[in-house]
Short mmCIF file of C-alpha atoms in Angstrom, two decimals:
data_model
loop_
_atom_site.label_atom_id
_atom_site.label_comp_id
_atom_site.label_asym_id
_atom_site.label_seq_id
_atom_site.Cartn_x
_atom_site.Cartn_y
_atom_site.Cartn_z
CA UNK A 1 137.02 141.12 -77.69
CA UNK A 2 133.26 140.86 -77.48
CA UNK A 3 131.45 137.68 -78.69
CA UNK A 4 127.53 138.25 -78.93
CA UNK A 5 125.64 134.67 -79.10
CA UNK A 6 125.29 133.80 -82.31
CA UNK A 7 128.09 135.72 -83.63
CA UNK A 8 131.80 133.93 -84.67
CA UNK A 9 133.09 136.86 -85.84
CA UNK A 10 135.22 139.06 -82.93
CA UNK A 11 135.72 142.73 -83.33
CA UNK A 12 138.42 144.48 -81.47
CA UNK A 13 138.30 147.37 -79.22
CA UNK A 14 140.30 150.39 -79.00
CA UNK A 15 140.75 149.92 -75.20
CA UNK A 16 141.60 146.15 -75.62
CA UNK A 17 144.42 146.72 -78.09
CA UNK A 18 148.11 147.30 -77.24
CA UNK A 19 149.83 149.83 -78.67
CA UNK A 20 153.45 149.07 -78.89
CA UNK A 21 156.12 151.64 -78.87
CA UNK A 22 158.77 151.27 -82.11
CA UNK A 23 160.94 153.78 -83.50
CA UNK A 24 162.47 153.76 -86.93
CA UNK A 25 165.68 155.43 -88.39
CA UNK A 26 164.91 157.15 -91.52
CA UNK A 27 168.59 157.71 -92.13
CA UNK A 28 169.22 156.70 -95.90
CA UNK A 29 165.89 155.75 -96.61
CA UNK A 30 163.83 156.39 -99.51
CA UNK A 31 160.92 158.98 -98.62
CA UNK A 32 157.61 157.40 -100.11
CA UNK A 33 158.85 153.66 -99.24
CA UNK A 34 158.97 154.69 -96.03
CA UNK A 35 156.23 156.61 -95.78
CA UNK A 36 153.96 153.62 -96.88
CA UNK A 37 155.38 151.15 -94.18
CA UNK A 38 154.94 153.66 -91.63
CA UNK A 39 151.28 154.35 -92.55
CA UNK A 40 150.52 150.87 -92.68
CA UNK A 41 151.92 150.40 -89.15
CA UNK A 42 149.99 153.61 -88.25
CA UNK A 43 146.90 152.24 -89.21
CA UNK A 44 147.06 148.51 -87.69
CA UNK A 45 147.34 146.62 -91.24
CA UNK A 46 150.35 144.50 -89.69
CA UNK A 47 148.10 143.24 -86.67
CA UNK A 48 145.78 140.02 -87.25
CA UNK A 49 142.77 141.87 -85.81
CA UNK A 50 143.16 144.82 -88.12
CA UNK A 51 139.88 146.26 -88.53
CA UNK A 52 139.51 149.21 -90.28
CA UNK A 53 137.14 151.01 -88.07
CA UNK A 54 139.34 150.68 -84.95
CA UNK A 55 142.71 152.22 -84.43
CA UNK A 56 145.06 148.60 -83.82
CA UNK A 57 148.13 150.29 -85.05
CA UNK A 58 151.73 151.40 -82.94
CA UNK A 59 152.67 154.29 -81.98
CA UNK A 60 156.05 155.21 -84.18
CA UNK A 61 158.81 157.50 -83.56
CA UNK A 62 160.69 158.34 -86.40
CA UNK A 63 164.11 159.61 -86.02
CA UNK A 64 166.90 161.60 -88.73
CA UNK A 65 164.10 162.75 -91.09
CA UNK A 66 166.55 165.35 -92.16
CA UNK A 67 168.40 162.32 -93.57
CA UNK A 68 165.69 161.03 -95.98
CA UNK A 69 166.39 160.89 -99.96
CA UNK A 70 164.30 161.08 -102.94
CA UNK A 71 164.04 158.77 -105.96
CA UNK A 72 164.76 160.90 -109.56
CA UNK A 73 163.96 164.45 -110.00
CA UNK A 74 161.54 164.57 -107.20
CA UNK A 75 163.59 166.09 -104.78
CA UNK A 76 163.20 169.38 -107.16
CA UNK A 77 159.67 169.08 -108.24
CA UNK A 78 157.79 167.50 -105.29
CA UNK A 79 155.40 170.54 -103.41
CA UNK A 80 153.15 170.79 -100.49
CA UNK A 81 150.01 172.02 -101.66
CA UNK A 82 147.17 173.12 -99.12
CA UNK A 83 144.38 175.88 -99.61
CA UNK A 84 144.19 178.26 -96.72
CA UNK A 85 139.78 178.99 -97.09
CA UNK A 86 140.19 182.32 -98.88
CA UNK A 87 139.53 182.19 -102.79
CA UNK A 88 142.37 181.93 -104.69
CA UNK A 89 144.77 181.45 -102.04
CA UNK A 90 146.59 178.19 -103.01
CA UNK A 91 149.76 177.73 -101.54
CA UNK A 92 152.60 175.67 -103.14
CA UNK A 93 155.80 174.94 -101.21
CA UNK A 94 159.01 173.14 -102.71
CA UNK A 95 160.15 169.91 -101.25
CA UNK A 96 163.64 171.28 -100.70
CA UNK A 97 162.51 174.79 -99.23
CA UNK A 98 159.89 172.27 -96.75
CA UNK A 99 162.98 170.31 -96.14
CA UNK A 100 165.18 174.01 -94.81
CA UNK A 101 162.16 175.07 -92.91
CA UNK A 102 161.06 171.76 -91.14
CA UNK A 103 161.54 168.28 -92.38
CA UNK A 104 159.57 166.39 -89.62
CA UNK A 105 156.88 168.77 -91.00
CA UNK A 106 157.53 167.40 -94.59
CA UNK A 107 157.83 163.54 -93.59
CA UNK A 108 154.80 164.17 -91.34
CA UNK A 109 152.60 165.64 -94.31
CA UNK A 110 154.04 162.57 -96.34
CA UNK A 111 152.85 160.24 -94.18
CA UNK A 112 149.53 161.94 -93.36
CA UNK A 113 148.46 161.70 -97.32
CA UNK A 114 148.54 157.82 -97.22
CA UNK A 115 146.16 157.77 -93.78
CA UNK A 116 142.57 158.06 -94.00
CA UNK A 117 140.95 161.39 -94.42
CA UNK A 118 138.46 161.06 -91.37
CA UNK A 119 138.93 161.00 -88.06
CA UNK A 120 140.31 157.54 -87.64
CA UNK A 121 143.32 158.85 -89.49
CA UNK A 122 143.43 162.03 -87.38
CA UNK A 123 143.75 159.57 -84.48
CA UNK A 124 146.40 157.51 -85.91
CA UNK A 125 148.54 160.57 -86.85
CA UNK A 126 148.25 161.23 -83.22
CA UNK A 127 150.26 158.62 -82.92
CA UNK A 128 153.11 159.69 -85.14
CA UNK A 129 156.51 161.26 -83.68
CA UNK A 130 158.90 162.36 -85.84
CA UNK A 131 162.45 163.95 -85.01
CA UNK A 132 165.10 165.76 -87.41
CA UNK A 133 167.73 164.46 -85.46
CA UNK A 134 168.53 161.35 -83.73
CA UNK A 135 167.71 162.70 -80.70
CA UNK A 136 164.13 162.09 -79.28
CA UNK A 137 162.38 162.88 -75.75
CA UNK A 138 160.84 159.72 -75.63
CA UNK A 139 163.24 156.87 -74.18
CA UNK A 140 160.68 156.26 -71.24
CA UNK A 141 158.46 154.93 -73.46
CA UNK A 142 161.04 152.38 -73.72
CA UNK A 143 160.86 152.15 -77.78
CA UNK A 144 161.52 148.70 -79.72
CA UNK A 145 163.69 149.54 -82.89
CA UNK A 146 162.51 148.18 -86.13
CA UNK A 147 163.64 148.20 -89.35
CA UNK A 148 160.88 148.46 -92.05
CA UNK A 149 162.52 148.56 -94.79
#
């Protein structure tokens, strides 16, 4: 923390903050309640010196995204949209057909829609891990488990 004379007020700094390693089962869950804790951790807002110019969130590993579930209907009408740069090439993708191909992929793109679109929150998806199964390449990280929900 840096004090300047006159100033009260401390501001963190990315070097002076400690990232803590947790990991989260997603087994059961409900996707977009999920989602929002883990962006929130992602982004620091649990901390006391959350600032939101400074990256003071964990680093999370997610584990049995292939296990998430969906409130309703959404499960059928939920799609990935992106724009490749060529005109008139929109792309849609189904939840379900995501969910076959990769569903890290589609609980990563979840979670990357509630981060910041600048490159803070290209920073704090940096920090995101997220496994199909409950197998992970990570244990010497030594991960804390937490359950956010």
């Amino acid at each position: 923390m840096n004090v300047r004379y006159g100033q009260s007020t401390t501001y963190p700094k990315t070097k002076e903050v400690a990232k803590r390693w947790i990991i989260v089962d997603a087994k059961d869950k409900i996707l977009g309640r999920l989602a929002s804790e883990v962006a929130k951790r992602l982004m620091g807002k649990h901390n006391p010196i959350y600032h939101p110019a400074v990256t003071t969130g964990d680093r999370v590993i997610i584990i049995n995204a292939d296990k998430i579930k969906l409130t309703g209907q959404k499960a059928e009408t939920k799609e990935f949209i992106w724009h490749t740069g060529y005109a008139g090439h929109l792309q849609r993708r189904p939840f379900l057909k995501q969910m076959a191909l990769s569903p890290a992929k589609a609980f990563e793109l979840t979670i990357r829609g509630m981060l910041p679109k600048n490159k803070l929150g290209k920073q704090m998806l940096k920090n995101l891990r997220v496994f199909a199964g409950e197998n992970h390449n990570l244990e010497s990280q030594k991960p804390e488990s937490v359950s956010l929900l």
